mmCIF file with all atom_site columns, C-alpha atoms and ligand atoms in Angstrom:
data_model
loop_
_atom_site.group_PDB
_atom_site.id
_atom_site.type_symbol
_atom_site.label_atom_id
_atom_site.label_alt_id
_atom_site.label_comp_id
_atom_site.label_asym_id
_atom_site.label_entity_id
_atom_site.label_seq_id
_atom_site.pdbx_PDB_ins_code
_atom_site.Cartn_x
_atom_site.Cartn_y
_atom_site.Cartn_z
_atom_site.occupancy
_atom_site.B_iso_or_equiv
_atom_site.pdbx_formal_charge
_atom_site.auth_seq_id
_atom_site.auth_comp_id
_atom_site.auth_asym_id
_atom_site.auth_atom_id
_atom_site.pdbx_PDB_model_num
ATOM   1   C  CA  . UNK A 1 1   ? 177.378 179.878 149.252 1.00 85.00 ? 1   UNK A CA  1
ATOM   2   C  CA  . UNK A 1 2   ? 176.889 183.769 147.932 1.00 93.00 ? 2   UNK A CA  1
ATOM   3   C  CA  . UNK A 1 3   ? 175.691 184.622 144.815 1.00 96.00 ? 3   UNK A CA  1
ATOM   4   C  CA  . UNK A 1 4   ? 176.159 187.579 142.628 1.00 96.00 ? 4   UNK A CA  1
ATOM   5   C  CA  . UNK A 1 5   ? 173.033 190.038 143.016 1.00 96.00 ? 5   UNK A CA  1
ATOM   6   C  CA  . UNK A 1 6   ? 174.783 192.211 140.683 1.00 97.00 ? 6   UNK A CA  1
ATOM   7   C  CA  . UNK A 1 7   ? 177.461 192.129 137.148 1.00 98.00 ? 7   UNK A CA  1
ATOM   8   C  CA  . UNK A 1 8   ? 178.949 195.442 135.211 1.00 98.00 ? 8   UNK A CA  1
ATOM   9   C  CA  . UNK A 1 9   ? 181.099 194.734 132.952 1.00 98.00 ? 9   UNK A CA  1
ATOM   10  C  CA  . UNK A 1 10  ? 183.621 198.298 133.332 1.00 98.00 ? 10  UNK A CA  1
ATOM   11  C  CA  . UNK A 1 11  ? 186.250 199.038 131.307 1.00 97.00 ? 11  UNK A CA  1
ATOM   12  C  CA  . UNK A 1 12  ? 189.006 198.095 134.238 1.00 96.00 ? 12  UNK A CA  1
ATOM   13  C  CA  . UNK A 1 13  ? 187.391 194.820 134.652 1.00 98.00 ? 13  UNK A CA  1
ATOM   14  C  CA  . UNK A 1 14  ? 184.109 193.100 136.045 1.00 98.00 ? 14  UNK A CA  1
ATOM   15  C  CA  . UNK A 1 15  ? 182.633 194.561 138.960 1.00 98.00 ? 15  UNK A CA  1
ATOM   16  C  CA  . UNK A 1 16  ? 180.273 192.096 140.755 1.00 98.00 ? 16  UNK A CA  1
ATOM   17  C  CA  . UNK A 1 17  ? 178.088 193.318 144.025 1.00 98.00 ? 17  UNK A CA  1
ATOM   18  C  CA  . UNK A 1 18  ? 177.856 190.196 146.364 1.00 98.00 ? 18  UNK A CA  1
ATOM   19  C  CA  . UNK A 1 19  ? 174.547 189.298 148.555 1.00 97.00 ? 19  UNK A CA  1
ATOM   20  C  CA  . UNK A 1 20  ? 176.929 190.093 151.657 1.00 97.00 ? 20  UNK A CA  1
ATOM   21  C  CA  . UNK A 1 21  ? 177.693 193.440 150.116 1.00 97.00 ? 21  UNK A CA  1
ATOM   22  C  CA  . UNK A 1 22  ? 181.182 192.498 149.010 1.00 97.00 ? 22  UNK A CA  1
ATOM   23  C  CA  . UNK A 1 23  ? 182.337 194.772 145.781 1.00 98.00 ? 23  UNK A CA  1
ATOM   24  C  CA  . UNK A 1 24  ? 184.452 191.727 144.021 1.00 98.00 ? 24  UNK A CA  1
ATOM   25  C  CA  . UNK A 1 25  ? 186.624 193.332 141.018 1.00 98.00 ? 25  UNK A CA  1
ATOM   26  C  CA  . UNK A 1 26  ? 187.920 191.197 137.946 1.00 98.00 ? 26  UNK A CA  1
ATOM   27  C  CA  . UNK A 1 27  ? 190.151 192.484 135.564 1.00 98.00 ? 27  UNK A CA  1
ATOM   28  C  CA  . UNK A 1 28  ? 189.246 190.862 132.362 1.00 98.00 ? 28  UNK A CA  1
ATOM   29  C  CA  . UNK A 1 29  ? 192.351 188.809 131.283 1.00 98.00 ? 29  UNK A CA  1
ATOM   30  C  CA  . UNK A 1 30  ? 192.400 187.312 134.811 1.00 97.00 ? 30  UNK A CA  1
ATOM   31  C  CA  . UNK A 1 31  ? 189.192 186.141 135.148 1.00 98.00 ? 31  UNK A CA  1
ATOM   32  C  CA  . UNK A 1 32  ? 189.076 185.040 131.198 1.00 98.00 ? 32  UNK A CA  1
ATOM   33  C  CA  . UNK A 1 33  ? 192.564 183.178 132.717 1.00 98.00 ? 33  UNK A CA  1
ATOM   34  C  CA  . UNK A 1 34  ? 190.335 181.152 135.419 1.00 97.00 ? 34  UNK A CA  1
ATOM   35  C  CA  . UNK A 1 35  ? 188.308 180.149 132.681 1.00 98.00 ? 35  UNK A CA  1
ATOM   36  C  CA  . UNK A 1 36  ? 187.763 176.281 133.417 1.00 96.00 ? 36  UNK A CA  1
ATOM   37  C  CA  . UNK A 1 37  ? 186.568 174.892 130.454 1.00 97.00 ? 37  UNK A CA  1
ATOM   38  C  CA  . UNK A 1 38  ? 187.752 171.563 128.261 1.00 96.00 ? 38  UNK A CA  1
ATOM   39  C  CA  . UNK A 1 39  ? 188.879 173.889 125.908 1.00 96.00 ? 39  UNK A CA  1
ATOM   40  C  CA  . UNK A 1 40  ? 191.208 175.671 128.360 1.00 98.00 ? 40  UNK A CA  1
ATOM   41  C  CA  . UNK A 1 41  ? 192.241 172.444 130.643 1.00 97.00 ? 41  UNK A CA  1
ATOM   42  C  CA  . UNK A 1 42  ? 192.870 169.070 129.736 1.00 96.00 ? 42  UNK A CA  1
ATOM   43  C  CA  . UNK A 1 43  ? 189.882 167.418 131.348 1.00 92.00 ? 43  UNK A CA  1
ATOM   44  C  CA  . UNK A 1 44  ? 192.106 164.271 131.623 1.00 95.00 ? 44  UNK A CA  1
ATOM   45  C  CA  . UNK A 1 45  ? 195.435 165.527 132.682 1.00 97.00 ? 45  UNK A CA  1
ATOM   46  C  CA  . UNK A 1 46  ? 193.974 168.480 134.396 1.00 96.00 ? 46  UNK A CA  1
ATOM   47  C  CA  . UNK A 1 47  ? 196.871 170.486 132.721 1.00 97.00 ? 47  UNK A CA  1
ATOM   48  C  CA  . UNK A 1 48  ? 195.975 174.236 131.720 1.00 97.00 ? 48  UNK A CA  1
ATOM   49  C  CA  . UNK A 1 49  ? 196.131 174.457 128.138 1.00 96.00 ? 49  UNK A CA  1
ATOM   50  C  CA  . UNK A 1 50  ? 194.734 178.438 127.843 1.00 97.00 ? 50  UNK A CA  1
ATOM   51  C  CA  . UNK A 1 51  ? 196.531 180.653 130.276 1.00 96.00 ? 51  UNK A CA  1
ATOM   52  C  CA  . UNK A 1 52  ? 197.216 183.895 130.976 1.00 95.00 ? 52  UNK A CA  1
ATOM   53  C  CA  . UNK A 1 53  ? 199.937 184.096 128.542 1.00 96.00 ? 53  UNK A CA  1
ATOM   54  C  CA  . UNK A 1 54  ? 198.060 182.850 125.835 1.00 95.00 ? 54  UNK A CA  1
ATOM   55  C  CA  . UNK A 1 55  ? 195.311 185.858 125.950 1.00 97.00 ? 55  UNK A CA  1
ATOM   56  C  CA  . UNK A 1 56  ? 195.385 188.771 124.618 1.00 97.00 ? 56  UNK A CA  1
ATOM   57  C  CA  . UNK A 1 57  ? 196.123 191.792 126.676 1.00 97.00 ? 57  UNK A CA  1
ATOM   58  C  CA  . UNK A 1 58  ? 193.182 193.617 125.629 1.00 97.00 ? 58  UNK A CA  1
ATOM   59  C  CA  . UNK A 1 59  ? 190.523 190.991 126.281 1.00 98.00 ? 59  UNK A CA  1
ATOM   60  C  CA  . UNK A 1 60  ? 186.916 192.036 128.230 1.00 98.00 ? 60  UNK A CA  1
ATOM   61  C  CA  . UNK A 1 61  ? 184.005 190.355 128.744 1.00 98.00 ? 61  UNK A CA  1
ATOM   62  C  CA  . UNK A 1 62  ? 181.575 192.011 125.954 1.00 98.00 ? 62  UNK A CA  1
ATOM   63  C  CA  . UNK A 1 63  ? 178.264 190.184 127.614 1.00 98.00 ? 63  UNK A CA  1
ATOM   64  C  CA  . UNK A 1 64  ? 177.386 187.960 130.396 1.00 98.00 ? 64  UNK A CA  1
ATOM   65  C  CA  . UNK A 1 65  ? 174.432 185.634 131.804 1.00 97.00 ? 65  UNK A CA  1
ATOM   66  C  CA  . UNK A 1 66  ? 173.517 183.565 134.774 1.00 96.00 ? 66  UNK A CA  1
ATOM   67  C  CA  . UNK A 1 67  ? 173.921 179.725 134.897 1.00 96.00 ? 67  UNK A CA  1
ATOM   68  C  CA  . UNK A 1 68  ? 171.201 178.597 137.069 1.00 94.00 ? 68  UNK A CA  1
ATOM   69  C  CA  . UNK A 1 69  ? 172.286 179.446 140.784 1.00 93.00 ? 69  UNK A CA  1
ATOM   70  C  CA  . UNK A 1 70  ? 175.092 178.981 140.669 1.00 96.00 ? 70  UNK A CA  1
ATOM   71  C  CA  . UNK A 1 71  ? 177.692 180.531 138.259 1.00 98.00 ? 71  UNK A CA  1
ATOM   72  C  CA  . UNK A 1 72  ? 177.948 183.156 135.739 1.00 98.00 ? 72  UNK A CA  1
ATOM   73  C  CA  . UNK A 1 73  ? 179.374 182.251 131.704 1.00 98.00 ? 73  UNK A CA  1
ATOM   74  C  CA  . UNK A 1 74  ? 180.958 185.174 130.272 1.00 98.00 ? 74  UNK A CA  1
ATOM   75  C  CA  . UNK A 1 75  ? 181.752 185.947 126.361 1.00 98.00 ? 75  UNK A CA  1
ATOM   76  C  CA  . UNK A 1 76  ? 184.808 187.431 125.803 1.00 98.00 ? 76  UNK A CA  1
ATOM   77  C  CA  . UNK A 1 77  ? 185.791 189.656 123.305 1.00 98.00 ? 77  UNK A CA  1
ATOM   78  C  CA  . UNK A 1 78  ? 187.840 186.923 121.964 1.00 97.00 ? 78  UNK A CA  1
ATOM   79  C  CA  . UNK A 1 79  ? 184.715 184.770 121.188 1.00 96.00 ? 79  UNK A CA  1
ATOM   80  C  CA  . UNK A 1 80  ? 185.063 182.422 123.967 1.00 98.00 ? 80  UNK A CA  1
ATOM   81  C  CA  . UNK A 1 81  ? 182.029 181.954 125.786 1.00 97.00 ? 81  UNK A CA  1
ATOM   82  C  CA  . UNK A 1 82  ? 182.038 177.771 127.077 1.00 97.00 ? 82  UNK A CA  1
ATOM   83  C  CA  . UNK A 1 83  ? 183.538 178.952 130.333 1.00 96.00 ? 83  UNK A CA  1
ATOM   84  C  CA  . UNK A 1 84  ? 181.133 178.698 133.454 1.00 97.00 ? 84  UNK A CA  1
ATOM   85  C  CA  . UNK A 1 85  ? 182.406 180.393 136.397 1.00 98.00 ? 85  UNK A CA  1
ATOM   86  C  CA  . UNK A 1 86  ? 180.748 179.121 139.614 1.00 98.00 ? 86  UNK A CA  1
ATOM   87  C  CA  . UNK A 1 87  ? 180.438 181.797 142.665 1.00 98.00 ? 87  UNK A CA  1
ATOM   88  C  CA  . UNK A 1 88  ? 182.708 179.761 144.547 1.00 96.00 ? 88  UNK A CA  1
ATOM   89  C  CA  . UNK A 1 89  ? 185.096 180.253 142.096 1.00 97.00 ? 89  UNK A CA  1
ATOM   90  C  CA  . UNK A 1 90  ? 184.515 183.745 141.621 1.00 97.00 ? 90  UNK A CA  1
ATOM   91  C  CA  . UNK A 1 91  ? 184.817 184.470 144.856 1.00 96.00 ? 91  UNK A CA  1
ATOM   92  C  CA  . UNK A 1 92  ? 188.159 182.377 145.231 1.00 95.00 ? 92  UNK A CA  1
ATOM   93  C  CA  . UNK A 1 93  ? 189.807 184.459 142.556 1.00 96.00 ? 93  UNK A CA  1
ATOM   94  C  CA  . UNK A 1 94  ? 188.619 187.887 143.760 1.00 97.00 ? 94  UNK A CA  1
ATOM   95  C  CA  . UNK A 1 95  ? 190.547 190.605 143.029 1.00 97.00 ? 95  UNK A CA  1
ATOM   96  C  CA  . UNK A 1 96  ? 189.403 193.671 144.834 1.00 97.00 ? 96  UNK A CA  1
ATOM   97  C  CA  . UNK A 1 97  ? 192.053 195.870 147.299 1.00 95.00 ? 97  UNK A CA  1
ATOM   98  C  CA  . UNK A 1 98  ? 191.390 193.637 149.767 1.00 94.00 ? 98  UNK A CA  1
ATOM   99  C  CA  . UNK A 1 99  ? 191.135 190.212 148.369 1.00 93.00 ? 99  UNK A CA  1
ATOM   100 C  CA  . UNK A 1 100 ? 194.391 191.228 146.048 1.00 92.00 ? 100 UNK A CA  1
ATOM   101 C  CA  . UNK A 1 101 ? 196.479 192.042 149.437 1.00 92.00 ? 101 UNK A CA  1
ATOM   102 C  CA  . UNK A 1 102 ? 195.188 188.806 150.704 1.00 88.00 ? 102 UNK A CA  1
ATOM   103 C  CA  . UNK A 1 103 ? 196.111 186.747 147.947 1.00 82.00 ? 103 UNK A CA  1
ATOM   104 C  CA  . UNK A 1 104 ? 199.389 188.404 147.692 1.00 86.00 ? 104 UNK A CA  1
ATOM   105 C  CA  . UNK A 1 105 ? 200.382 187.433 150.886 1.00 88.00 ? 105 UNK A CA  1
ATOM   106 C  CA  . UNK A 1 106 ? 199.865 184.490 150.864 1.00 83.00 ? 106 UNK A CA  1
ATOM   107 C  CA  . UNK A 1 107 ? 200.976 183.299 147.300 1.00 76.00 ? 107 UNK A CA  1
ATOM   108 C  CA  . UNK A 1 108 ? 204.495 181.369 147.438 1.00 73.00 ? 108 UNK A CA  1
ATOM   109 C  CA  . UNK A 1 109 ? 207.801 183.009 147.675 1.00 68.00 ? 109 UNK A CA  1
ATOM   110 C  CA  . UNK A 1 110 ? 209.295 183.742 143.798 1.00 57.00 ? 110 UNK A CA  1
ATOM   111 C  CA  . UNK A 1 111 ? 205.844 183.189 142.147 1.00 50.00 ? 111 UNK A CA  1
HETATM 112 ZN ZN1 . ZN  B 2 .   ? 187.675 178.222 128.502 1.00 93.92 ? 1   ZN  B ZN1 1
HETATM 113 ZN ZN1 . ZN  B 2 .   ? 187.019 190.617 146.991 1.00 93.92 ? 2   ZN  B ZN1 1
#
């Protein structure tokens, strides 16, 4: 697994330097999107309650802290800080040049 040697929080997004050198890039509404949380899916039905349509546009991550080893929690500017963010999530939802062209092409037709 990598880990995140490094975390700016930018106005564009969240930068985060990777122990394999990797520059991941975040903007803030996605990754506050991914947030996992009970509070933004239905531990039982697994059904996404918060999404990216229900944040607003101007959200950022105001501060930021490691969870163990093994994730990083974030508090947004929108006072939601429960969300844990493991690295292998993090590095799942990338969105840097490359990783964005990567996911693009590969995300289904019409979506
Ligand atoms: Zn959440
Ligand atoms: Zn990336």
């Amino acid at each position: 697994m990598h880990t995140a040697k490094e975390v700016t929080l930018a106005e564009d997004g969240i930068h985060l330097r990777w122990d394999d050198g990797h520059q991941g890039f975040y903007p803030h509404r996605h990754l506050r999107a991914e947030c996992r949380c009970a509070a933004c899916i239905n531990e039982f039905t697994g059904e996404r309650m918060v999404g990216y349509d229900n944040i607003q546009e101007d959200v950022e991550a105001i501060e930021w802290m490691e969870v163990g080893r093994y994730a990083l929690r974030f508090l947004w500017s929108d006072f939601h800080d429960t969300g844990i963010y493991p690295f292998d999530l993090l590095r799942s939802v990338c969105l840097c040049p490359e990783h964005a062209a990567e996911q693009a092409a590969s995300a289904p037709e019409g979506s």
